[in-house]
Short mmCIF file of C-alpha atoms and ligand atoms in Angstrom, two decimals:
data_model
loop_
_atom_site.label_atom_id
_atom_site.label_comp_id
_atom_site.label_asym_id
_atom_site.label_seq_id
_atom_site.Cartn_x
_atom_site.Cartn_y
_atom_site.Cartn_z
CA UNK A 1 -33.68 -18.49 -90.03
CA UNK A 2 -31.62 -15.31 -89.93
CA UNK A 3 -28.34 -15.94 -88.12
CA UNK A 4 -27.34 -13.51 -85.45
CA UNK A 5 -25.13 -10.77 -86.84
CA UNK A 6 -22.85 -9.14 -84.37
CA UNK A 7 -22.59 -5.42 -84.04
CA UNK A 8 -19.03 -4.63 -83.01
CA UNK A 9 -18.24 -1.68 -80.84
CA UNK A 10 -14.97 -0.27 -82.02
CA UNK A 11 -13.57 -0.31 -78.49
CA UNK A 12 -14.03 -4.07 -78.11
CA UNK A 13 -10.42 -5.17 -78.29
CA UNK A 14 -8.87 -2.18 -76.59
CA UNK A 15 -7.39 -3.97 -73.58
CA UNK A 16 -5.03 -6.34 -75.35
CA UNK A 17 -4.05 -4.30 -78.33
CA UNK A 18 -3.60 -0.79 -77.12
CA UNK A 19 -0.45 1.08 -78.07
CA UNK A 20 -0.64 3.09 -74.85
CA UNK A 21 2.36 1.23 -73.51
CA UNK A 22 4.55 2.32 -76.39
CA UNK A 23 6.77 5.37 -75.95
CA UNK A 24 4.77 7.47 -78.36
CA UNK A 25 1.52 7.19 -80.25
CA UNK A 26 2.09 5.21 -83.42
CA UNK A 27 1.07 7.04 -86.56
CA UNK A 28 -1.20 5.24 -89.03
CA UNK A 29 -1.62 6.16 -92.68
CA UNK A 30 -4.22 4.53 -94.97
CA UNK A 31 -4.08 4.62 -98.79
CA UNK A 32 -7.37 3.59 -100.41
CA UNK A 33 -8.12 2.10 -103.82
CA UNK A 34 -11.52 1.27 -105.25
CA UNK A 35 -15.17 1.82 -104.50
CA UNK A 36 -17.16 3.70 -101.86
CA UNK A 37 -17.27 0.54 -99.78
CA UNK A 38 -13.48 0.66 -99.55
CA UNK A 39 -13.47 4.37 -98.76
CA UNK A 40 -15.91 3.61 -95.97
CA UNK A 41 -13.82 0.64 -94.75
CA UNK A 42 -10.75 2.90 -94.60
CA UNK A 43 -12.71 5.38 -92.52
CA UNK A 44 -13.64 2.56 -90.14
CA UNK A 45 -10.01 1.36 -89.96
CA UNK A 46 -8.86 4.83 -88.93
CA UNK A 47 -11.62 5.19 -86.34
CA UNK A 48 -10.93 1.75 -84.90
CA UNK A 49 -7.18 2.27 -84.66
CA UNK A 50 -7.59 5.81 -83.27
CA UNK A 51 -9.55 4.36 -80.39
CA UNK A 52 -6.72 1.91 -79.82
CA UNK A 53 -4.26 4.76 -79.40
CA UNK A 54 -2.94 5.12 -82.95
CA UNK A 55 -2.72 8.59 -84.47
CA UNK A 56 -3.99 9.09 -88.04
CA UNK A 57 -1.32 10.89 -90.11
CA UNK A 58 -1.46 12.57 -93.49
CA UNK A 59 1.64 11.15 -95.20
CA UNK A 60 3.41 7.76 -95.34
CA UNK A 61 6.60 9.48 -94.14
CA UNK A 62 4.99 10.27 -90.77
CA UNK A 63 3.60 6.77 -90.29
CA UNK A 64 4.60 3.82 -88.13
CA UNK A 65 1.87 1.76 -89.79
CA UNK A 66 1.00 2.09 -93.49
CA UNK A 67 -2.15 0.28 -94.62
CA UNK A 68 -3.07 -0.08 -98.29
CA UNK A 69 -6.79 -0.85 -98.67
CA UNK A 70 -7.10 -2.54 -102.05
CA UNK A 71 -9.53 -3.29 -104.84
CA UNK A 72 -9.55 -6.24 -107.22
CA UNK A 73 -12.60 -5.42 -109.34
CA UNK A 74 -10.30 -4.60 -112.27
CA UNK A 75 -6.76 -5.60 -113.11
CA UNK A 76 -5.27 -2.10 -113.23
CA UNK A 77 -5.80 -1.26 -109.53
CA UNK A 78 -4.01 -4.51 -108.64
CA UNK A 79 -0.87 -3.37 -110.46
CA UNK A 80 -1.17 0.00 -108.75
CA UNK A 81 -1.41 -1.68 -105.34
CA UNK A 82 1.81 -3.63 -105.90
CA UNK A 83 3.68 -0.57 -107.16
CA UNK A 84 2.31 1.49 -104.24
CA UNK A 85 3.58 -1.04 -101.70
CA UNK A 86 6.93 -1.11 -103.56
CA UNK A 87 7.13 2.68 -103.35
CA UNK A 88 7.48 2.40 -99.55
CA UNK A 89 10.79 0.48 -99.88
CA UNK A 90 13.00 3.39 -98.86
CA UNK A 91 10.82 4.17 -95.84
CA UNK A 92 11.02 0.54 -94.74
CA UNK A 93 14.78 0.43 -95.25
CA UNK A 94 15.18 3.56 -93.14
CA UNK A 95 12.79 2.29 -90.48
CA UNK A 96 12.71 -1.51 -90.09
CA UNK A 97 9.97 -1.08 -87.44
CA UNK A 98 7.61 0.33 -90.05
CA UNK A 99 4.58 -1.95 -90.53
CA UNK A 100 3.15 -2.25 -94.03
CA UNK A 101 -0.26 -3.86 -94.28
CA UNK A 102 -2.35 -4.75 -97.32
CA UNK A 103 -6.09 -5.13 -96.83
CA UNK A 104 -9.33 -5.27 -98.81
CA UNK A 105 -10.46 -7.35 -101.78
CA UNK A 106 -7.04 -7.93 -103.39
CA UNK A 107 -5.70 -9.12 -100.03
CA UNK A 108 -8.64 -11.50 -99.66
CA UNK A 109 -8.10 -12.75 -103.22
CA UNK A 110 -4.38 -13.44 -102.80
CA UNK A 111 -4.08 -14.40 -99.11
CA UNK A 112 -0.55 -15.27 -98.00
CA UNK A 113 0.61 -15.40 -101.65
CA UNK A 114 0.64 -11.62 -101.35
CA UNK A 115 3.59 -11.86 -98.96
CA UNK A 116 5.60 -13.05 -101.98
CA UNK A 117 4.11 -10.61 -104.49
CA UNK A 118 4.53 -7.66 -102.12
CA UNK A 119 7.54 -8.71 -99.98
CA UNK A 120 7.55 -5.43 -98.02
CA UNK A 121 4.16 -6.29 -96.52
CA UNK A 122 3.99 -7.83 -93.07
CA UNK A 123 0.24 -7.73 -92.53
CA UNK A 124 -2.47 -9.06 -94.86
CA UNK A 125 -6.17 -8.66 -93.94
CA UNK A 126 -9.43 -9.21 -95.81
CA UNK A 127 -12.48 -6.92 -95.75
CA UNK A 128 -14.12 -9.02 -93.01
CA UNK A 129 -11.04 -8.88 -90.79
CA UNK A 130 -11.00 -5.16 -90.04
CA UNK A 131 -12.33 -5.69 -86.48
CA UNK A 132 -9.26 -7.92 -85.84
CA UNK A 133 -6.72 -5.30 -86.96
CA UNK A 134 -5.69 -4.08 -83.48
CA UNK A 135 -5.05 -7.66 -82.36
CA UNK A 136 -3.20 -8.47 -85.59
CA UNK A 137 -0.91 -5.49 -85.10
CA UNK A 138 -0.28 -6.52 -81.52
CA UNK A 139 0.69 -10.05 -82.65
CA UNK A 140 2.99 -8.59 -85.25
CA UNK A 141 4.76 -6.39 -82.69
CA UNK A 142 5.10 -9.29 -80.26
CA UNK A 143 6.10 -12.11 -82.59
CA UNK A 144 7.86 -10.12 -85.34
CA UNK A 145 6.41 -12.44 -87.97
CA UNK A 146 4.00 -11.59 -90.82
CA UNK A 147 0.33 -11.93 -89.90
CA UNK A 148 -2.32 -12.99 -92.43
CA UNK A 149 -6.10 -13.03 -91.74
CA UNK A 150 -8.37 -13.14 -94.77
CA UNK A 151 -11.19 -15.52 -93.73
CA UNK A 152 -14.80 -14.40 -94.09
CA UNK A 153 -16.83 -13.95 -90.92
CA UNK A 154 -18.31 -17.21 -89.71
CA UNK A 155 -22.01 -17.58 -90.55
CA UNK A 156 -23.02 -17.22 -86.90
CA UNK A 157 -20.60 -14.38 -86.16
CA UNK A 158 -21.02 -11.73 -88.84
CA UNK A 159 -19.59 -8.40 -87.72
CA UNK A 160 -20.48 -4.88 -88.77
CA UNK A 161 -18.46 -1.98 -87.44
CA UNK A 162 -20.28 1.22 -86.63
CA UNK A 163 -18.83 4.50 -87.69
CA UNK A 164 -19.07 6.63 -84.60
CA UNK A 165 -19.56 10.36 -84.93
CA UNK A 166 -16.28 12.08 -84.20
CA UNK A 167 -16.29 14.70 -81.45
CA UNK A 168 -16.08 18.10 -83.10
CA UNK A 169 -16.40 16.56 -86.58
CA UNK A 170 -17.83 18.77 -89.27
CA UNK A 171 -18.87 15.82 -91.44
CA UNK A 172 -22.18 16.52 -93.12
CA UNK A 173 -22.44 13.25 -94.97
CA UNK A 174 -21.88 9.70 -93.79
CA UNK A 175 -22.03 6.20 -95.19
CA UNK A 176 -23.66 3.37 -93.26
CA UNK A 177 -23.07 -0.27 -94.22
CA UNK A 178 -26.31 -2.26 -94.27
CA UNK A 179 -25.10 -5.50 -95.88
CA UNK A 180 -21.98 -7.28 -97.06
CA UNK A 181 -21.24 -9.47 -100.04
CA UNK A 182 -23.24 -10.45 -103.09
CA UNK A 183 -25.00 -13.62 -104.28
CA UNK A 184 -25.60 -12.56 -107.88
CA UNK A 185 -22.49 -14.02 -109.55
CA UNK A 186 -22.43 -11.82 -112.65
CA UNK A 187 -19.97 -13.63 -114.90
CA UNK A 188 -17.46 -10.73 -114.98
CA UNK A 189 -17.46 -9.85 -111.29
CA UNK A 190 -15.10 -10.92 -108.54
CA UNK A 191 -17.12 -9.41 -105.67
CA UNK A 192 -18.89 -12.63 -104.55
CA UNK A 193 -15.47 -14.32 -104.28
CA UNK A 194 -13.71 -11.55 -102.35
CA UNK A 195 -16.56 -10.10 -100.31
CA UNK A 196 -18.48 -13.35 -99.73
CA UNK A 197 -22.16 -14.24 -99.70
CA UNK A 198 -24.82 -11.68 -98.81
CA UNK A 199 -25.11 -10.98 -95.09
CA UNK A 200 -27.47 -8.35 -93.75
CA UNK A 201 -27.31 -6.09 -90.76
CA UNK A 202 -30.13 -5.65 -88.24
CA UNK A 203 -32.48 -2.84 -89.24
CA UNK A 204 -32.52 -1.62 -85.63
CA UNK A 205 -28.73 -1.24 -85.57
CA UNK A 206 -28.81 0.65 -88.84
CA UNK A 207 -31.45 3.08 -87.57
CA UNK A 208 -29.53 3.55 -84.32
CA UNK A 209 -26.31 4.30 -86.19
CA UNK A 210 -28.10 6.89 -88.33
CA UNK A 211 -29.59 8.43 -85.18
CA UNK A 212 -26.15 8.77 -83.59
CA UNK A 213 -24.69 10.28 -86.76
CA UNK A 214 -27.52 12.80 -87.16
CA UNK A 215 -27.43 13.82 -83.52
CA UNK A 216 -23.81 14.80 -84.22
CA UNK A 217 -24.57 16.98 -87.20
CA UNK A 218 -24.62 14.56 -90.15
CA UNK A 219 -27.35 15.64 -92.56
CA UNK A 220 -26.99 13.22 -95.45
CA UNK A 221 -26.65 9.45 -95.15
CA UNK A 222 -25.84 6.93 -97.84
CA UNK A 223 -26.78 3.32 -97.12
CA UNK A 224 -24.14 1.01 -98.55
CA UNK A 225 -24.01 -2.55 -99.80
CA UNK A 226 -22.61 -4.40 -102.81
CA UNK A 227 -26.13 -5.30 -103.87
CA UNK A 228 -28.00 -2.99 -101.56
CA UNK A 229 -31.46 -3.57 -103.06
CA UNK A 230 -31.27 -7.22 -101.92
CA UNK A 231 -31.32 -6.09 -98.28
CA UNK A 232 -33.44 -8.42 -96.19
CA UNK A 233 -33.63 -8.72 -92.43
CA UNK A 234 -35.87 -11.11 -90.56
CA UNK A 235 -36.89 -9.88 -87.13
CA UNK A 236 -39.08 -12.64 -85.71
CA UNK A 237 -42.22 -12.62 -87.85
CA UNK A 238 -41.30 -9.27 -89.40
CA UNK A 239 -39.45 -9.00 -92.69
CA UNK A 240 -37.49 -5.88 -93.47
CA UNK A 241 -36.57 -5.11 -97.06
CA UNK A 242 -34.87 -1.96 -98.34
CA UNK A 243 -38.14 -0.05 -98.86
CA UNK A 244 -39.16 -0.53 -95.23
CA UNK A 245 -35.68 0.37 -94.04
CA UNK A 246 -35.71 3.61 -96.06
CA UNK A 247 -39.04 4.57 -94.52
CA UNK A 248 -37.67 3.93 -91.01
CA UNK A 249 -34.40 5.81 -91.57
CA UNK A 250 -36.34 8.71 -93.13
CA UNK A 251 -37.90 9.43 -89.72
CA UNK A 252 -34.56 9.96 -87.94
CA UNK A 253 -34.54 13.53 -86.53
CA UNK A 254 -32.05 15.82 -88.25
CA UNK A 255 -31.70 13.71 -91.40
CA UNK A 256 -32.17 15.84 -94.51
CA UNK A 257 -31.07 13.49 -97.28
CA UNK A 258 -31.00 9.77 -97.81
CA UNK A 259 -29.33 7.80 -100.61
CA UNK A 260 -28.34 4.18 -101.21
CA UNK A 261 -25.88 2.38 -103.45
CA UNK A 262 -25.20 0.10 -105.28
CA UNK A 263 -28.43 -1.50 -106.47
CA UNK A 264 -29.06 -4.60 -108.54
CA UNK A 265 -31.73 -3.58 -111.08
CA UNK A 266 -33.77 -6.80 -110.84
CA UNK A 267 -34.34 -6.14 -107.14
CA UNK A 268 -35.99 -2.80 -107.82
CA UNK A 269 -39.42 -3.96 -106.68
CA UNK A 270 -42.63 -1.84 -106.78
CA UNK A 271 -42.43 -1.12 -103.02
CA UNK A 272 -38.98 0.37 -103.56
CA UNK A 273 -40.05 2.39 -106.60
CA UNK A 274 -42.99 3.69 -104.52
CA UNK A 275 -40.51 5.26 -102.06
CA UNK A 276 -39.77 7.86 -104.77
CA UNK A 277 -43.37 9.16 -104.80
CA UNK A 278 -42.59 11.83 -102.18
CA UNK A 279 -43.70 9.71 -99.21
CA UNK A 280 -40.05 9.35 -98.08
CA UNK A 281 -39.13 13.04 -98.08
CA UNK A 282 -35.43 12.60 -97.36
CA UNK A 283 -34.94 10.12 -100.23
CA UNK A 284 -33.11 12.07 -102.91
CA UNK A 285 -34.34 12.10 -106.50
CA UNK A 286 -31.39 10.13 -107.84
CA UNK A 287 -31.02 6.49 -108.72
CA UNK A 288 -27.86 4.64 -109.72
CA UNK A 289 -29.04 1.69 -111.81
CA UNK A 290 -26.17 -0.29 -113.42
CA UNK A 291 -27.10 -1.66 -116.87
CA UNK A 292 -23.65 -2.97 -117.96
CA UNK A 293 -24.69 -3.69 -121.60
CA UNK A 294 -27.50 -2.76 -123.98
CA UNK A 295 -27.40 -6.13 -125.78
CA UNK A 296 -29.63 -8.95 -124.59
CA UNK A 297 -27.08 -11.50 -125.78
CA UNK A 298 -24.31 -9.89 -123.71
CA UNK A 299 -26.60 -9.39 -120.72
CA UNK A 300 -27.33 -13.12 -120.86
CA UNK A 301 -23.62 -13.95 -121.02
CA UNK A 302 -23.00 -11.58 -118.14
CA UNK A 303 -25.62 -13.47 -116.10
CA UNK A 304 -27.39 -10.19 -115.34
CA UNK A 305 -30.79 -11.91 -115.46
CA UNK A 306 -32.61 -9.08 -117.16
CA UNK A 307 -33.15 -7.76 -120.67
CA UNK A 308 -32.79 -4.30 -122.19
CA UNK A 309 -36.57 -4.12 -122.47
CA UNK A 310 -36.95 -4.69 -118.70
CA UNK A 311 -34.32 -2.04 -118.07
CA UNK A 312 -36.28 0.50 -120.14
CA UNK A 313 -39.40 -0.39 -118.17
CA UNK A 314 -37.67 0.09 -114.79
CA UNK A 315 -36.34 3.50 -115.77
CA UNK A 316 -39.75 4.50 -117.17
CA UNK A 317 -41.44 3.46 -113.89
CA UNK A 318 -39.01 5.54 -111.87
CA UNK A 319 -39.42 8.58 -114.13
CA UNK A 320 -43.20 8.23 -114.01
CA UNK A 321 -43.27 8.35 -110.22
CA UNK A 322 -40.48 10.96 -109.91
CA UNK A 323 -40.26 12.98 -113.14
CA UNK A 324 -37.11 14.89 -112.18
CA UNK A 325 -35.15 11.89 -110.95
CA UNK A 326 -31.55 11.75 -112.16
CA UNK A 327 -30.42 8.40 -113.46
CA UNK A 328 -26.79 7.28 -113.44
CA UNK A 329 -25.38 3.91 -114.39
CA UNK A 330 -22.40 1.61 -114.95
CA UNK A 331 -21.47 0.07 -118.30
CA UNK A 332 -18.74 -2.31 -119.47
CA UNK A 333 -17.33 -2.31 -123.00
CA UNK A 334 -15.35 -5.11 -124.65
CA UNK A 335 -16.97 -7.97 -122.78
CA UNK A 336 -15.86 -11.24 -124.49
CA UNK A 337 -17.94 -11.86 -127.62
CA UNK A 338 -19.37 -8.30 -127.78
CA UNK A 339 -19.93 -7.73 -131.51
CA UNK A 340 -20.12 -4.32 -133.15
CA UNK A 341 -23.90 -4.88 -133.27
CA UNK A 342 -23.98 -5.61 -129.49
CA UNK A 343 -21.98 -2.44 -128.89
CA UNK A 344 -24.38 -0.48 -131.11
CA UNK A 345 -27.21 -1.74 -128.88
CA UNK A 346 -25.36 -0.33 -125.86
CA UNK A 347 -24.99 3.06 -127.57
CA UNK A 348 -28.68 2.90 -128.51
CA UNK A 349 -29.70 2.22 -124.90
CA UNK A 350 -27.63 5.21 -123.77
CA UNK A 351 -29.31 7.43 -126.42
CA UNK A 352 -32.75 6.25 -125.37
CA UNK A 353 -32.34 6.42 -121.59
CA UNK A 354 -30.25 9.62 -121.61
CA UNK A 355 -28.38 9.07 -118.37
CA UNK A 356 -27.27 12.05 -116.34
CA UNK A 357 -23.90 10.41 -115.82
CA UNK A 358 -22.31 7.12 -116.73
CA UNK A 359 -19.38 5.25 -115.17
CA UNK A 360 -17.85 3.35 -118.09
CA UNK A 361 -15.18 0.67 -117.92
CA UNK A 362 -13.23 -1.62 -120.19
CA UNK A 363 -13.86 -5.27 -119.43
CA UNK A 364 -11.05 -6.71 -117.33
CA UNK A 365 -10.73 -10.50 -116.83
CA UNK A 366 -10.83 -11.39 -113.14
CA UNK A 367 -9.63 -14.55 -111.41
CA UNK A 368 -12.28 -17.23 -110.78
CA UNK A 369 -14.94 -15.53 -112.92
CA UNK A 370 -16.40 -17.51 -115.87
CA UNK A 371 -15.91 -14.69 -118.42
CA UNK A 372 -12.12 -14.73 -118.04
CA UNK A 373 -11.91 -18.02 -119.98
CA UNK A 374 -13.47 -16.56 -123.15
CA UNK A 375 -11.61 -15.03 -126.05
CA UNK A 376 -10.56 -11.49 -125.15
CA UNK A 377 -10.44 -8.21 -127.06
CA UNK A 378 -7.19 -6.29 -127.33
CA UNK A 379 -6.74 -3.16 -125.20
CA UNK A 380 -6.87 -1.02 -128.38
CA UNK A 381 -10.25 -2.47 -129.36
CA UNK A 382 -11.68 -1.89 -125.89
CA UNK A 383 -10.24 1.63 -125.71
CA UNK A 384 -11.76 2.52 -129.09
CA UNK A 385 -15.24 1.45 -127.89
CA UNK A 386 -14.79 3.19 -124.54
CA UNK A 387 -13.93 6.52 -126.22
CA UNK A 388 -16.86 6.30 -128.62
CA UNK A 389 -19.21 5.60 -125.74
CA UNK A 390 -17.78 8.38 -123.57
CA UNK A 391 -18.09 10.91 -126.42
CA UNK A 392 -21.77 10.09 -126.66
CA UNK A 393 -22.35 10.25 -122.90
CA UNK A 394 -20.41 13.52 -122.50
CA UNK A 395 -22.71 15.13 -125.05
CA UNK A 396 -25.81 13.82 -123.27
CA UNK A 397 -24.53 14.82 -119.80
CA UNK A 398 -23.84 18.35 -121.04
CA UNK A 399 -27.27 18.62 -122.69
CA UNK A 400 -28.99 17.39 -119.54
CA UNK A 401 -27.07 19.83 -117.35
CA UNK A 402 -27.73 22.72 -119.76
CA UNK A 403 -31.44 21.87 -119.55
CA UNK A 404 -31.27 22.69 -115.83
CA UNK A 405 -30.32 26.33 -116.50
CA UNK A 406 -32.98 28.51 -114.88
CA UNK A 407 -34.08 25.84 -112.39
CA UNK A 408 -33.60 26.18 -108.64
CA UNK A 409 -31.66 23.35 -107.02
CA UNK A 410 -31.43 22.61 -103.31
CA UNK A 411 -27.73 22.25 -102.52
CA UNK A 412 -26.07 20.88 -99.39
CA UNK A 413 -23.00 23.09 -99.13
CA UNK A 414 -19.93 20.92 -98.53
CA UNK A 415 -17.05 23.38 -98.64
CA UNK A 416 -14.89 25.64 -100.80
CA UNK A 417 -14.84 24.70 -104.48
CA UNK A 418 -11.57 23.46 -105.98
CA UNK A 419 -12.18 26.08 -108.65
CA UNK A 420 -11.23 28.75 -106.07
CA UNK A 421 -12.22 32.40 -106.56
CA UNK A 422 -14.51 32.40 -103.51
CA UNK A 423 -16.71 29.66 -104.92
CA UNK A 424 -18.41 27.08 -102.74
CA UNK A 425 -19.43 23.61 -103.82
CA UNK A 426 -22.12 21.16 -102.89
CA UNK A 427 -24.46 18.52 -104.27
CA UNK A 428 -28.01 18.84 -105.48
CA UNK A 429 -30.62 16.27 -104.46
CA UNK A 430 -30.04 14.76 -107.89
CA UNK A 431 -26.38 14.28 -106.86
CA UNK A 432 -25.03 16.88 -109.28
CA UNK A 433 -22.02 18.91 -108.30
CA UNK A 434 -23.02 22.59 -108.04
CA UNK A 435 -20.58 25.53 -107.72
CA UNK A 436 -21.54 29.09 -106.78
CA UNK A 437 -20.15 32.22 -105.20
CA UNK A 438 -21.05 32.33 -101.53
CA UNK A 439 -20.14 33.16 -97.97
CA UNK A 440 -18.16 30.32 -96.28
CA UNK A 441 -20.62 30.66 -93.37
CA UNK A 442 -23.05 28.76 -95.61
CA UNK A 443 -20.94 25.57 -95.40
CA UNK A 444 -23.06 22.88 -93.79
CA UNK A 445 -26.38 24.42 -94.71
CA UNK A 446 -28.95 23.75 -97.39
CA UNK A 447 -29.25 26.60 -99.88
CA UNK A 448 -31.23 27.24 -103.01
CA UNK A 449 -29.11 27.84 -106.10
CA UNK A 450 -30.46 29.16 -109.40
CA UNK A 451 -28.56 27.36 -112.16
CA UNK A 452 -26.90 29.64 -114.69
CA UNK A 453 -24.62 27.24 -116.61
CA UNK A 454 -24.43 23.51 -117.26
CA UNK A 455 -21.19 21.66 -118.03
CA UNK A 456 -20.74 17.97 -118.70
CA UNK A 457 -20.01 17.07 -115.09
CA UNK A 458 -21.10 20.06 -112.99
CA UNK A 459 -23.45 23.02 -112.69
CA UNK A 460 -22.81 26.67 -111.91
CA UNK A 461 -25.35 28.96 -110.28
CA UNK A 462 -26.32 31.94 -108.13
CA UNK A 463 -27.05 31.36 -104.46
CA UNK A 464 -30.56 32.51 -103.47
CA UNK A 465 -30.07 31.88 -99.73
CA UNK A 466 -30.84 29.23 -97.15
CA UNK A 467 -33.64 26.73 -97.69
CA UNK A 468 -36.58 27.35 -95.40
CA UNK A 469 -38.01 24.12 -94.04
CA UNK A 470 -41.54 23.83 -92.68
CA UNK A 471 -41.60 23.36 -88.90
CA UNK A 472 -41.98 19.63 -88.16
S1 SF4 B 1 -24.59 -7.66 -108.63
FE1 SF4 B 1 -22.84 -6.26 -108.68
S2 SF4 B 1 -21.49 -6.93 -107.02
FE2 SF4 B 1 -22.93 -8.61 -107.41
S3 SF4 B 1 -21.87 -9.98 -108.85
FE3 SF4 B 1 -23.13 -8.56 -110.09
S4 SF4 B 1 -21.75 -6.79 -110.57
FE4 SF4 B 1 -20.81 -7.99 -108.88
#
């Protein structure tokens, strides 16, 4: 039976943890490492603490509380986390009242050991402990002793924090968490150990959160979960899987675009593929489908539970139902035991699938994962394979973007382009970055852009004006 999963209003603990009694509002600064889940968690931390009377600030120098939200998926970000915390030494020496907290996956992985590794830290919290942060800070101020909370939610008390629309916010896009954790145990991945087993959020809460966001101007929503395609919610006799949830969210008034990440390819069932046939109009024509390796032997050792042949079939099914769908993916090079032949199979898969974009990583041994015990490649060997793979993908990405020259793309205009020169930037439904010259008044609207140039990671075009939608 599905255990009850608690929806937590961000104001829940306001009475005992407010900073209203302090002389001034305490400033809080959050530095984020890692994935979109962490970016979203940091957003929630700031919202939660703002409601408790803290004031988000832009620099560590302005802060009374510095929180570092960490990642442990690879080794490099861990080193960066420790050096980042160390970089606040002078601030702490000048202001002994300054609180330094470390949260997220690395905090969950290390627990109170982190107090030794990062001696400036006085607050350690895991990803499930964000709702407790106001109370933890209060305890710290009262008892003046480090506070550590890294336990997962109890099975009968799983908490999801809503992101509330901010008054006057101009956010066009929002992320909504629909599940936590992962049960897949890929042999290279630390996520099941630091984010816990899969726990799902009520479909009704998810739809309500999207409704609130859209009624405040959000136009694009991304549903988030570590293995989002495994979403499953039992409501009495009724079973909700991701396909049904997408169809329900699609009907929310004001929603223009719907995305989800990150999927587990095996869970891409026919009902989910069918959502791309145009019957879920807000669902964007983009799928992120991690393949990790093109070699069946390596896929087996990774415990991915699929073959390259199945992967080809899944991509073919998606392209059959949605011919213009963009396909992006994740790949790891230098997994223990990956021969030159295995690596050639990965390059071959990339050539055959022709991804629009690829996120490529060197294998990094992670604590508690089975693959860490195997013989490892040197950094030079992994780097060599990574560069060869990226050269191939850069060529393909550029060719695919050049092939879009002359097409008209619907773009949600997000703001001024970093390229300057009066250019605006936004994303196509296929999740490509599109730049064009345009009036800033267009920010927040959907426009049609005729593509004039394709680069390896963006498109350039001419704005044709606002998209006209049929009256509902
Ligand atoms: S499915 Fe993704 S999150 Fe889950 S163990 Fe595998 S790589 Fe990690």
